[in-house]
Coordinates of C-alpha atoms and ligand atoms in Angstrom, one line a residue:
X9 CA 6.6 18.5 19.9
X10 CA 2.9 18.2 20.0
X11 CA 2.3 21.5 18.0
X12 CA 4.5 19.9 15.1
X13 CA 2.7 17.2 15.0
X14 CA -0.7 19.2 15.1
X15 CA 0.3 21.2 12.0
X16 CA 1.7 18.3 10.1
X17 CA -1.8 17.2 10.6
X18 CA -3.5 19.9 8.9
X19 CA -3.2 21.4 5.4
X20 CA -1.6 24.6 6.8
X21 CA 2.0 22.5 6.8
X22 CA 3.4 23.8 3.8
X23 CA 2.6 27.1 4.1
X24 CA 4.4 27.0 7.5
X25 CA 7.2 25.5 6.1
X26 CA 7.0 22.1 7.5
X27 CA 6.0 20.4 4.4
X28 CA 9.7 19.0 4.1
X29 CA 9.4 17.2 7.5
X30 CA 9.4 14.0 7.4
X31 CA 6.2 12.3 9.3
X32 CA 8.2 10.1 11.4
X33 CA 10.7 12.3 12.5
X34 CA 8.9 14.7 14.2
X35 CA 9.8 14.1 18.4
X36 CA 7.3 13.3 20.4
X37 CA 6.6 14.2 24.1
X38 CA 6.0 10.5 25.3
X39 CA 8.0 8.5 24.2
X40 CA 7.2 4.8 25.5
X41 CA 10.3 2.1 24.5
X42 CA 10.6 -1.2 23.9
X43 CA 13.4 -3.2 23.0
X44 CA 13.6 -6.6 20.9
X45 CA 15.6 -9.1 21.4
X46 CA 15.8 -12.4 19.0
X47 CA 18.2 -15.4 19.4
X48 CA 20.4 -16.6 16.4
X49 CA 17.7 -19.4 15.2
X50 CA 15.0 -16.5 15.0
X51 CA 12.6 -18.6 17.5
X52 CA 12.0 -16.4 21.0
X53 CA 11.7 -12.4 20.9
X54 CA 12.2 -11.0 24.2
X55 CA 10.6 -8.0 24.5
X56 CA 10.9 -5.4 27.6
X57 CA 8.4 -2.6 27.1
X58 CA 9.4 0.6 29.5
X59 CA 6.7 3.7 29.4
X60 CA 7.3 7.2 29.9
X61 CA 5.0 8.4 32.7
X62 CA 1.9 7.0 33.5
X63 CA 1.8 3.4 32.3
X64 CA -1.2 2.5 30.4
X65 CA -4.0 0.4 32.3
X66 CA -3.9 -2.0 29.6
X67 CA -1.7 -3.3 26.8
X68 CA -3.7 -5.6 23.4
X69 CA -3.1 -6.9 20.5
X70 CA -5.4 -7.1 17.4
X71 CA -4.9 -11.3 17.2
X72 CA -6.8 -13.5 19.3
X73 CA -4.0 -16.2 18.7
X74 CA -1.2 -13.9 19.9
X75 CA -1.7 -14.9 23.9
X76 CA -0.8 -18.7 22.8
X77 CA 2.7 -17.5 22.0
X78 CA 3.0 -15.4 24.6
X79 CA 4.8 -16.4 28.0
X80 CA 6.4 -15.0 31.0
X81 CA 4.9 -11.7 31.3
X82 CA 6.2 -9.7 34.0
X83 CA 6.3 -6.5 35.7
X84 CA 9.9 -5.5 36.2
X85 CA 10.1 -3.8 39.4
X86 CA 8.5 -6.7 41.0
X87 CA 8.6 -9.5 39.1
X88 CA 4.9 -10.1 39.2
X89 CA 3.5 -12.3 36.5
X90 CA 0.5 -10.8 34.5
X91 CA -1.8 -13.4 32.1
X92 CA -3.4 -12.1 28.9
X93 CA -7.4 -12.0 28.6
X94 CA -7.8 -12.9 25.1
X95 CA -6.6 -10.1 23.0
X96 CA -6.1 -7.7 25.9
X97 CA -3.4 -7.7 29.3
X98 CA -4.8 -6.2 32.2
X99 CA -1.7 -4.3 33.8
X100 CA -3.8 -2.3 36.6
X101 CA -2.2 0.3 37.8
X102 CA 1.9 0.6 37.5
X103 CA 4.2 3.2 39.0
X104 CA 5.3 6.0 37.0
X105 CA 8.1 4.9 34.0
X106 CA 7.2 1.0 34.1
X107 CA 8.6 -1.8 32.7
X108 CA 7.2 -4.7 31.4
X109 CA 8.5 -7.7 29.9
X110 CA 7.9 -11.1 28.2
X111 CA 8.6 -13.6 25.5
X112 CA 7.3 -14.5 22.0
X113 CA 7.8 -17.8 20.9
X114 CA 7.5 -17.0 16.8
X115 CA 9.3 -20.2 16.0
X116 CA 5.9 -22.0 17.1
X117 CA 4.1 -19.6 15.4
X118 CA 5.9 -19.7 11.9
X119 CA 5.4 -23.9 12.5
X120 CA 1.9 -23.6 12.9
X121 CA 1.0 -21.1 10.6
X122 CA -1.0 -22.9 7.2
X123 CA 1.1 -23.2 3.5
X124 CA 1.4 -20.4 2.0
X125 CA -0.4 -18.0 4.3
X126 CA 1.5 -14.9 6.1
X127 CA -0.5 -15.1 9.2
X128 CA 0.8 -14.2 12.2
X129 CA 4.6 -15.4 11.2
X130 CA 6.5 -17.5 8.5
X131 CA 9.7 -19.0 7.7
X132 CA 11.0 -17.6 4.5
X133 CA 14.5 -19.8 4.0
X134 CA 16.1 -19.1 7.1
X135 CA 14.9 -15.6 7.8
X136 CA 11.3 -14.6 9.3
X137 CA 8.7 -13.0 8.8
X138 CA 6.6 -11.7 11.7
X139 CA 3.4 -9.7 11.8
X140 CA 3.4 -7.2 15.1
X141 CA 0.0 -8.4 16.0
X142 CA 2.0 -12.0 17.3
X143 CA 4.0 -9.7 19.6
X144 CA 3.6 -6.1 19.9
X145 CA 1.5 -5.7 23.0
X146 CA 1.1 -1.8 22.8
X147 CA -1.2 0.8 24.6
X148 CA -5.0 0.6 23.3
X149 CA -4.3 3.6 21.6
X150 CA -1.7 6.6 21.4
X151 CA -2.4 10.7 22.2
X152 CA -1.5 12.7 19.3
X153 CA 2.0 14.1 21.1
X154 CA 2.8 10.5 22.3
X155 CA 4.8 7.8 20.1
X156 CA 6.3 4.2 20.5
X157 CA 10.3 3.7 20.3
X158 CA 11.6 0.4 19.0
X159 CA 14.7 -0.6 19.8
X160 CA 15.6 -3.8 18.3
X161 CA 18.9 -5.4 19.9
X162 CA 20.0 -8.0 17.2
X163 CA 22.4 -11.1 17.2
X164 CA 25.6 -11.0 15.0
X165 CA 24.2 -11.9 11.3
X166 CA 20.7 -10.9 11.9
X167 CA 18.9 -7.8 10.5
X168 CA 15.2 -6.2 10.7
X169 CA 13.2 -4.9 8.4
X170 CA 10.3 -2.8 9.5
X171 CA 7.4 -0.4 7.8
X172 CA 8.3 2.1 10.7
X173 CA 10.7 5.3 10.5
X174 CA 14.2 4.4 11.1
X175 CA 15.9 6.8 12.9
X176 CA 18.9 5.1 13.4
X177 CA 20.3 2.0 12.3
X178 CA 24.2 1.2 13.9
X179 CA 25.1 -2.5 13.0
X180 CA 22.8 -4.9 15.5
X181 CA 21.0 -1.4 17.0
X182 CA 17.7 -0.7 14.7
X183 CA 15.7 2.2 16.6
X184 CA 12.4 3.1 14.4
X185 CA 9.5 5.3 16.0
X186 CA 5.9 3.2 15.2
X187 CA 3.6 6.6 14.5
X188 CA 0.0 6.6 14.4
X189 CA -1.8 4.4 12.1
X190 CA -4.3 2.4 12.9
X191 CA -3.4 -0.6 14.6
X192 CA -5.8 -2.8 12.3
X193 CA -3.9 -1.7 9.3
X194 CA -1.0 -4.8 8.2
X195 CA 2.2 -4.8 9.1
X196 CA 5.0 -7.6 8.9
X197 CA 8.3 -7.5 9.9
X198 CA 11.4 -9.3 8.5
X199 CA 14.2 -11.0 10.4
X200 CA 17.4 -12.6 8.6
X201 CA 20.6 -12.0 6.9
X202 CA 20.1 -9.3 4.7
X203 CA 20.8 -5.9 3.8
X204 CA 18.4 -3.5 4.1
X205 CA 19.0 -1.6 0.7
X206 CA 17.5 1.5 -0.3
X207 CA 16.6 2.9 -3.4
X208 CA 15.4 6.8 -4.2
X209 CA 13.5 8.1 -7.2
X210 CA 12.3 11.7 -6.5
X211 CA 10.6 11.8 -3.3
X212 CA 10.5 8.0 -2.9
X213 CA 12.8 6.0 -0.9
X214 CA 12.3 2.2 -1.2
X215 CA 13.8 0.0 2.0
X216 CA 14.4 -3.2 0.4
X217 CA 14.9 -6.6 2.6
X218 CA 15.6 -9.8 0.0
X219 CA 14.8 -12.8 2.1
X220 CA 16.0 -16.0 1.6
X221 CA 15.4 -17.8 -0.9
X222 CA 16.2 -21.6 -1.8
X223 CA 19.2 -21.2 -4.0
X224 CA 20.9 -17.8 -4.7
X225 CA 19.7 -15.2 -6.9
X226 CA 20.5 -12.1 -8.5
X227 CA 19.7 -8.9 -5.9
X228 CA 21.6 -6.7 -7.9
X229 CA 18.8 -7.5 -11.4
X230 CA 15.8 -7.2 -8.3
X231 CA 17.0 -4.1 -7.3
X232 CA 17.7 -2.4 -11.3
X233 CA 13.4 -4.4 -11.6
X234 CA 12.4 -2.0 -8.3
X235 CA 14.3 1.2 -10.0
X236 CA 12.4 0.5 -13.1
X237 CA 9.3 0.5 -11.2
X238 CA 9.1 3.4 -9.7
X239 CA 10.3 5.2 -13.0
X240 CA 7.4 3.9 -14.6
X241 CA 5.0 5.6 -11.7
X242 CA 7.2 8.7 -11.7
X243 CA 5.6 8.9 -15.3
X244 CA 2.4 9.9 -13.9
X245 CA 3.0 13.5 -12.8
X246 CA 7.0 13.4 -13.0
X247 CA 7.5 13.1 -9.2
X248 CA 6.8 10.4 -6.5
X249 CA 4.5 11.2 -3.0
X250 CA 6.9 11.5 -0.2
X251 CA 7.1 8.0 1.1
X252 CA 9.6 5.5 2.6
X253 CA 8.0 1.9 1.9
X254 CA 9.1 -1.0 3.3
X255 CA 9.6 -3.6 0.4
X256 CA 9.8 -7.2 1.0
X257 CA 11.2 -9.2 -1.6
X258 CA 9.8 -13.0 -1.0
X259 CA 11.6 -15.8 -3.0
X260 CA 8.9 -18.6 -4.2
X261 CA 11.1 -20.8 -6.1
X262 CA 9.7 -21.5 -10.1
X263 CA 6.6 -20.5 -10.7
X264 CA 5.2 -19.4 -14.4
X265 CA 6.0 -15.6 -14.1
X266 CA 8.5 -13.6 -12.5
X267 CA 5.8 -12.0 -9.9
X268 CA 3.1 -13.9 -9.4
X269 CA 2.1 -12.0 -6.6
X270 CA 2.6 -8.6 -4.9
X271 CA 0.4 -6.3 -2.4
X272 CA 0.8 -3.1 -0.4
X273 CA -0.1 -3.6 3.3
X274 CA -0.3 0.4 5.6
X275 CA 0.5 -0.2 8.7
X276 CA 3.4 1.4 10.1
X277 CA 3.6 3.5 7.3
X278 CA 2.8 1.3 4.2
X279 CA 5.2 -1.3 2.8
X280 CA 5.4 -3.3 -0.6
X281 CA 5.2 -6.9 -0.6
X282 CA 6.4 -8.8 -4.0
X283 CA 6.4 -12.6 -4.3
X284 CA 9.1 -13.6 -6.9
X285 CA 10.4 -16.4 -8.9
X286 CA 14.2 -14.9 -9.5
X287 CA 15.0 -16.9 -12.0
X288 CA 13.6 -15.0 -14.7
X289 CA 15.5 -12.2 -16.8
X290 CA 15.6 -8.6 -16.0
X291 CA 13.7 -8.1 -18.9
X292 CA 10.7 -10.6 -17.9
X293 CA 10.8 -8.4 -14.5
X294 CA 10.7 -5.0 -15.8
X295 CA 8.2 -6.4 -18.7
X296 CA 5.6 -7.4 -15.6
X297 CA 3.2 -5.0 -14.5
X298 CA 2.9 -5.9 -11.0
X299 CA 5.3 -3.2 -9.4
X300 CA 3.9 -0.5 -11.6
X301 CA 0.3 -1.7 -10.4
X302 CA 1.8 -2.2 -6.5
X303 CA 3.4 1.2 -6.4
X304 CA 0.7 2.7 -8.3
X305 CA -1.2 1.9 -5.2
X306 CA 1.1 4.4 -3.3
X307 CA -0.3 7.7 -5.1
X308 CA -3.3 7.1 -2.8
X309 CA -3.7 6.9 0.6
X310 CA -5.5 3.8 2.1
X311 CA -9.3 3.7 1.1
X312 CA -12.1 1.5 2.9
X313 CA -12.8 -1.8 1.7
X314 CA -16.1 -0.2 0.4
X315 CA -13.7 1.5 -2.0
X316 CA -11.7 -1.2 -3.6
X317 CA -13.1 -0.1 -7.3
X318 CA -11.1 3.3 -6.8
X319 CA -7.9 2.1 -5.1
X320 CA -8.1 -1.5 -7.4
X321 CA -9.4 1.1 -10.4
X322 CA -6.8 3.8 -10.0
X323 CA -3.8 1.4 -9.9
X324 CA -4.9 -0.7 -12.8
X325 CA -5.7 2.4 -14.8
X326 CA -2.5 3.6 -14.4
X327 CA -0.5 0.1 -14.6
X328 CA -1.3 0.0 -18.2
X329 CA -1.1 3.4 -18.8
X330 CA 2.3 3.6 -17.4
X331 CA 3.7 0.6 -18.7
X332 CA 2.9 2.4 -22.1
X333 CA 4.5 5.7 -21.1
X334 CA 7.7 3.9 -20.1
X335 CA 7.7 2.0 -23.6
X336 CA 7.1 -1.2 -22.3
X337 CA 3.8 -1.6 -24.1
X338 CA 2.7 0.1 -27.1
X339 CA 0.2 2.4 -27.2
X340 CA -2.0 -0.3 -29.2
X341 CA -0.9 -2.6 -26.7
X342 CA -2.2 -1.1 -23.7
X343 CA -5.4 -0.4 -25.1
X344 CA -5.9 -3.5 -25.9
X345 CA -4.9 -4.6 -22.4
X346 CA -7.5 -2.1 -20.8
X347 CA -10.1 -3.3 -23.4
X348 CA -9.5 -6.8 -22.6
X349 CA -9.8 -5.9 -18.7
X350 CA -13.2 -4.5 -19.6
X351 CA -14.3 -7.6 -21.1
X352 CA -13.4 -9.4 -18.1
X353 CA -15.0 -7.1 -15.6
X354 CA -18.3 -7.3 -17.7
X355 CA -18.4 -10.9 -17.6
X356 CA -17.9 -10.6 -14.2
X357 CA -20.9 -8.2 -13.5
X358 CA -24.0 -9.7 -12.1
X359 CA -27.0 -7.6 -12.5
X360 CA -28.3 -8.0 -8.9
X361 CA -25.1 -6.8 -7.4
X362 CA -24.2 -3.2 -6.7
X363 CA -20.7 -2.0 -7.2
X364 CA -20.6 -1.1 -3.2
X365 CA -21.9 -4.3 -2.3
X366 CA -19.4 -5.8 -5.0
X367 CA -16.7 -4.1 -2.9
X368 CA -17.4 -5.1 0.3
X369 CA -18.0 -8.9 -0.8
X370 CA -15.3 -8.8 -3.5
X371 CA -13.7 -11.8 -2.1
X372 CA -16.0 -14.1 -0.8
X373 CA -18.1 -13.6 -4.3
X374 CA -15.2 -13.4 -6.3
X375 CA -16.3 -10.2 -7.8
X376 CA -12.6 -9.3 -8.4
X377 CA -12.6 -8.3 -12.1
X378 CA -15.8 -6.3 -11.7
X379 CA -14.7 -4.6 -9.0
X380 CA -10.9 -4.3 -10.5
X381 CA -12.5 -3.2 -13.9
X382 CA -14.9 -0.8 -12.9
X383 CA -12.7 1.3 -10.9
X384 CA -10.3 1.2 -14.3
X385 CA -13.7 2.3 -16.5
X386 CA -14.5 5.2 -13.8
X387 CA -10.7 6.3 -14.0
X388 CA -11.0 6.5 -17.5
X389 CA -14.2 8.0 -17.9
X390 CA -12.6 10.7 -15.7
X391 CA -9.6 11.0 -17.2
X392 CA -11.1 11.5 -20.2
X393 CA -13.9 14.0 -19.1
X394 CA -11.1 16.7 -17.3
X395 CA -9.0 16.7 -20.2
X396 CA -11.6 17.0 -23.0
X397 CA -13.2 20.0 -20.9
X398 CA -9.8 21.9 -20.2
X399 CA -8.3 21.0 -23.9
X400 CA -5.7 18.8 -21.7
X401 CA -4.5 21.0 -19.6
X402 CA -6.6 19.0 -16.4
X403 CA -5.8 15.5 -16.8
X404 CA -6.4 12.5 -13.7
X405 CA -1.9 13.0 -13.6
X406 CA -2.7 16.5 -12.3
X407 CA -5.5 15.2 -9.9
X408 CA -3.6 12.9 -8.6
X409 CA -0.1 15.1 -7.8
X410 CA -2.4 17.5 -6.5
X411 CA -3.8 15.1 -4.5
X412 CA -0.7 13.8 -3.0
X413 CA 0.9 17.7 -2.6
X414 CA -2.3 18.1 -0.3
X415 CA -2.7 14.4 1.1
X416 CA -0.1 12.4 1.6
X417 CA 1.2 10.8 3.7
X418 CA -2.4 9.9 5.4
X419 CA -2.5 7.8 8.6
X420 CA -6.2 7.5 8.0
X421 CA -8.4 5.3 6.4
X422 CA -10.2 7.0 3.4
X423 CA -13.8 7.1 2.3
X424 CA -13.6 6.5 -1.5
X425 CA -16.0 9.3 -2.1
X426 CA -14.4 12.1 0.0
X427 CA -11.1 10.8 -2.2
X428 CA -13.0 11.7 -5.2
X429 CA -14.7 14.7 -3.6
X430 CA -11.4 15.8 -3.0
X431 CA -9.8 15.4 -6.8
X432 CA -12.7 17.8 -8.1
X433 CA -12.1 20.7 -5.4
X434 CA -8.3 20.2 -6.4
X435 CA -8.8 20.3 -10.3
X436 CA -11.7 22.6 -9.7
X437 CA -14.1 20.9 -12.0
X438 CA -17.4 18.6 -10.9
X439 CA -16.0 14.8 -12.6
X440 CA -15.0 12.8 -9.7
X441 CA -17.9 13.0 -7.8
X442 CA -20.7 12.8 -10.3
X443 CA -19.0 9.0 -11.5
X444 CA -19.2 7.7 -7.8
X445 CA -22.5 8.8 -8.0
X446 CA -23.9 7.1 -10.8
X447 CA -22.2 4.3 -10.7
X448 CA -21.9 3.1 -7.0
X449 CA -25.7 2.1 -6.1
X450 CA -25.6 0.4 -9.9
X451 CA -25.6 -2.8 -11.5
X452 CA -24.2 -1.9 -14.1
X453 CA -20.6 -2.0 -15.8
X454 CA -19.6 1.1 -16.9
X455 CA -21.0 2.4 -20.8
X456 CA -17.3 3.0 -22.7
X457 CA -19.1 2.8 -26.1
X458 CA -18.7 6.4 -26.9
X459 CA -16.0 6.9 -25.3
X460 CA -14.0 4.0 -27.8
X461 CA -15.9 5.8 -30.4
X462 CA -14.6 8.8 -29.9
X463 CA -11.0 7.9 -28.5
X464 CA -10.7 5.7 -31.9
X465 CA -11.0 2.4 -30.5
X466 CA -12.4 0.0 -33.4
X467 CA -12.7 -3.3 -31.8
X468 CA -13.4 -6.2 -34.2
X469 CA -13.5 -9.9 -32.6
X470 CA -11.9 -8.8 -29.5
X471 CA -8.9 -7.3 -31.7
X472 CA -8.7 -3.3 -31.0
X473 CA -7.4 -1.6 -33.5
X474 CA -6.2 2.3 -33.6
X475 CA -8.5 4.9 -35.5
X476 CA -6.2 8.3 -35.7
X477 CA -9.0 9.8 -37.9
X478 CA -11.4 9.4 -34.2
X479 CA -12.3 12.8 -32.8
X480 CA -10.3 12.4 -29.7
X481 CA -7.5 10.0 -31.4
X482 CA -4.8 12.9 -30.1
X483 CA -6.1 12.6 -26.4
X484 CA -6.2 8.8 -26.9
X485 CA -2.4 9.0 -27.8
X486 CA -1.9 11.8 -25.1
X487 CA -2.8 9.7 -22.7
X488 CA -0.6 6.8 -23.1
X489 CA 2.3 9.3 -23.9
X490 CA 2.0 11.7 -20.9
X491 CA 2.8 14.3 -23.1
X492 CA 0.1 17.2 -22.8
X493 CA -1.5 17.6 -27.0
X494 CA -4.1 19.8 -28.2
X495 CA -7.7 18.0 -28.8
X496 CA -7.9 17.8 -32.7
X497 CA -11.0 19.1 -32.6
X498 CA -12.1 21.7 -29.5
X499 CA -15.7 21.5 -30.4
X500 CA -15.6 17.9 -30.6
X501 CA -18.8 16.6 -28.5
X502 CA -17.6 15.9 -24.5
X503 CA -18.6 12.5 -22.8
X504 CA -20.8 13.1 -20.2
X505 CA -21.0 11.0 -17.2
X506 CA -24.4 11.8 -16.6
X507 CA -27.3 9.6 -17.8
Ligands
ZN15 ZN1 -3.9 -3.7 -6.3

């Protein structure tokens, strides 16, 4: 229903009562459908693509390597074959309600793809891993009031995993509606035999696919690790954004930490990707930040590259901070985490490098700990600033759950300063803005030296250690506590993040 979907759209929805509506659910008036089909081995997907109405004039992808994988592309009616241009098919002009059809060979793909790399597909044990851009030849773009059905048709044994809504899932019949985020954003989705388990905290429903890995392991211990994790990032406001991740659980075999690698990816709706060595304890898992930083991620909406400091920042921030609230760090601990962080982002600094340009370039100059740490410094600085003015009643948790009551879920990419535009209208204070300000044309790491003076942050060989005589030592504490305290002092001199 297009006006549904308008209002859903706009910050109106509550107010009309259709804040409880889930994004995906809402029905569309076109409704194009595919259907998937993949053999036993999980080599070929057969796909027939059948539009509603007027069939789109052409059909792309956003990989220039997905036409070597594609073959026999036809038009059903009349069995013509069509060849791809590149990144784009050329389908002319079809008859009302056409179908399509042709074949993805992802078993070539997964073979040629490089070690280690997702790419456009990889074999993960004997289940797969596919990335839509290798074979989801879709309309250039979709109208507001039309959506994409998928339809996947699966052998006995095999199951799907996908970022996209499920709206129903009936042993080997998976139907998910795609929405409307940008079809650069990452996607992957996961073929095998696995459950597809979910998890709820609050408003957060985890979908969890364990792939296989090359012995057994323990999904019962990954699972209790996930629920741990989302506890932890319930500890910023006490509830969790309205969101249905996709989480991918990727066996790696021994490595020297139980995740040595996780990342969110947004298209289709955002998913959580962990990389895992399962052989470690429950208590190694739940003692790594990794979730609590990946699912941190999740309390804001996807940012432009150009804003990696706030979305990097914001979930390092509260990685330590949380892991502290949920007692698996000290307090002393995740200062001394934060601080150490700090040191690395200022070694990291160059002094002819902006923190924009730092950004954009973090990874071909490596400027990952500046970039990382600097966003963690701002979030600080601004955590610190809101509860010092309001006595703590205005803290970056309240920011940030007003931020999501107003904001999420967003199927748009965000400027980092409209984000931060955005927390001060919603705390009604001037804090956000003003640090974006001064520090995203500088050189410059971040100046926390009164702000350890006053939190009660003694730091002596690298070594922090806790002053609880320091002006703001109850702030310091109330931070890593979630607990709201009274300043110890209400005339006690504010940090400015002004020169
Ligand atoms: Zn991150």
């Amino acid at each position: 229903m297009h006006q549904t979907r308008q209002c859903l759209q706009s910050l109106l929805c509550a107010s009309l009562g259709w804040g409880l509506v889930a994004w995906g659910s809402v029905d569309a008036d076109i409704l194009h459908r595919y259907t998937i089909r993949v053999d036993e081995e999980l080599n070929i997907l057969q796909v027939e693509a059948c539009f509603d109405g007027v069939p789109p004039r052409i059909l792309q992808t956003s990989s220039d390597e997905a036409q070597q994988y594609l073959s026999e592309f036809r038009v059903v009616s009349s069995g013509s074959r069509l060849y791809p241009d590149g990144r784009y098919m050329r389908l002319g002009r079809l008859g009302e309600n056409a179908c399509v059809s042709y074949r993805v060979d992802a078993g070539a793909a997964a073979q040629h793809q490089k070690k280690d790399e997702m790419g456009l597909a990889r074999r993960v044990g004997d289940d797969l891993l596919v990335s839509p851009q290798l074979w989801f030849w879709r309309p250039r773009s979709l109208d507001a009031d039309t959506d994409i059905e998928i339809v996947f048709d699966l052998p006995n044994g095999v199951n799907v995993s996908v970022p996209w809504h499920t709206v129903e899932r009936d042993g080997s019949r998976v139907v998910c509606h795609v929405g409307h985020t940008p079809y650069s954003w990452s996607a992957t989705v996961a073929f095998g035999d696995f459950e597809v388990t979910k998890i709820s905290v609050d408003n957060m429903t985890l979908r969890v696919a364990m792939l296989d890995g090359d012995r057994p392991y323990d999904r019962d211990k990954m699972l209790r690790w996930l629920h741990a994790a989302l506890e932890n990032v319930r500890g910023a406001y006490g509830k969790l954004p309205r969101q249905e991740p996709q989480v991918v659980i990727v066996p790696v075999g021994e490595k020297g930490e139980p995740v040595p690698f996780g990342r969110v990816i947004r298209g289709g709706g955002g998913a959580v990707q962990f990389f895992v060595d399962p052989s470690y304890s429950l208590q190694r898992f739940t003692g790594d930040w990794t979730a609590t930083h990946e699912f941190s991620h999740l309390l804001l909406p996807f940012v432009s590259r150009n804003g990696a400091w706030l979305s990097e920042g914001l979930a390092t921030y509260y990685q330590n901070v949380l892991m502290a609230r949920a007692g698996e760090y000290s307090e002393h601990k995740a200062w001394q985490k934060l601080h150490e962080g700090f040191q690395r982002g200022i070694r990291n600094t160059r002094g002819d490098q902006t923190l924009l340009d730092a950004s954009r370039n973090m990874r071909r100059d490596g400027a990952y700990m500046r970039v990382y740490w600097t966003g963690t410094a701002i979030a600080l600085l601004a955590d610190l600033e809101l509860r010092q003015r309001t006595g703590g009643q205005i803290s970056l948790d309240l920011a940030m759950q007003r931020f999501a009551d107003c904001c999420l879920p967003s199927d748009k990419t965000w400027q980092a300063r409209d984000v931060m535009q955005r927390l001060d209208q919603l705390v009604g204070e001037t804090v956000f803005v003003p640090l974006h300000d001064r520090y995203i044309e500088s050189s410059d790491f971040p100046e926390l030296h009164d702000a350890y003076r006053a939190l009660g942050l003694d730091v002596s060989r690298d070594e922090v250690s806790l002053d609880d005589g320091a002006p703001l030592a109850a702030l310091r504490k109330a931070i890593m506590t979630g607990k709201t305290e009274q300043l110890a002092d209400e005339n006690s001199p504010t940090i400015s993040p002004a020169p």
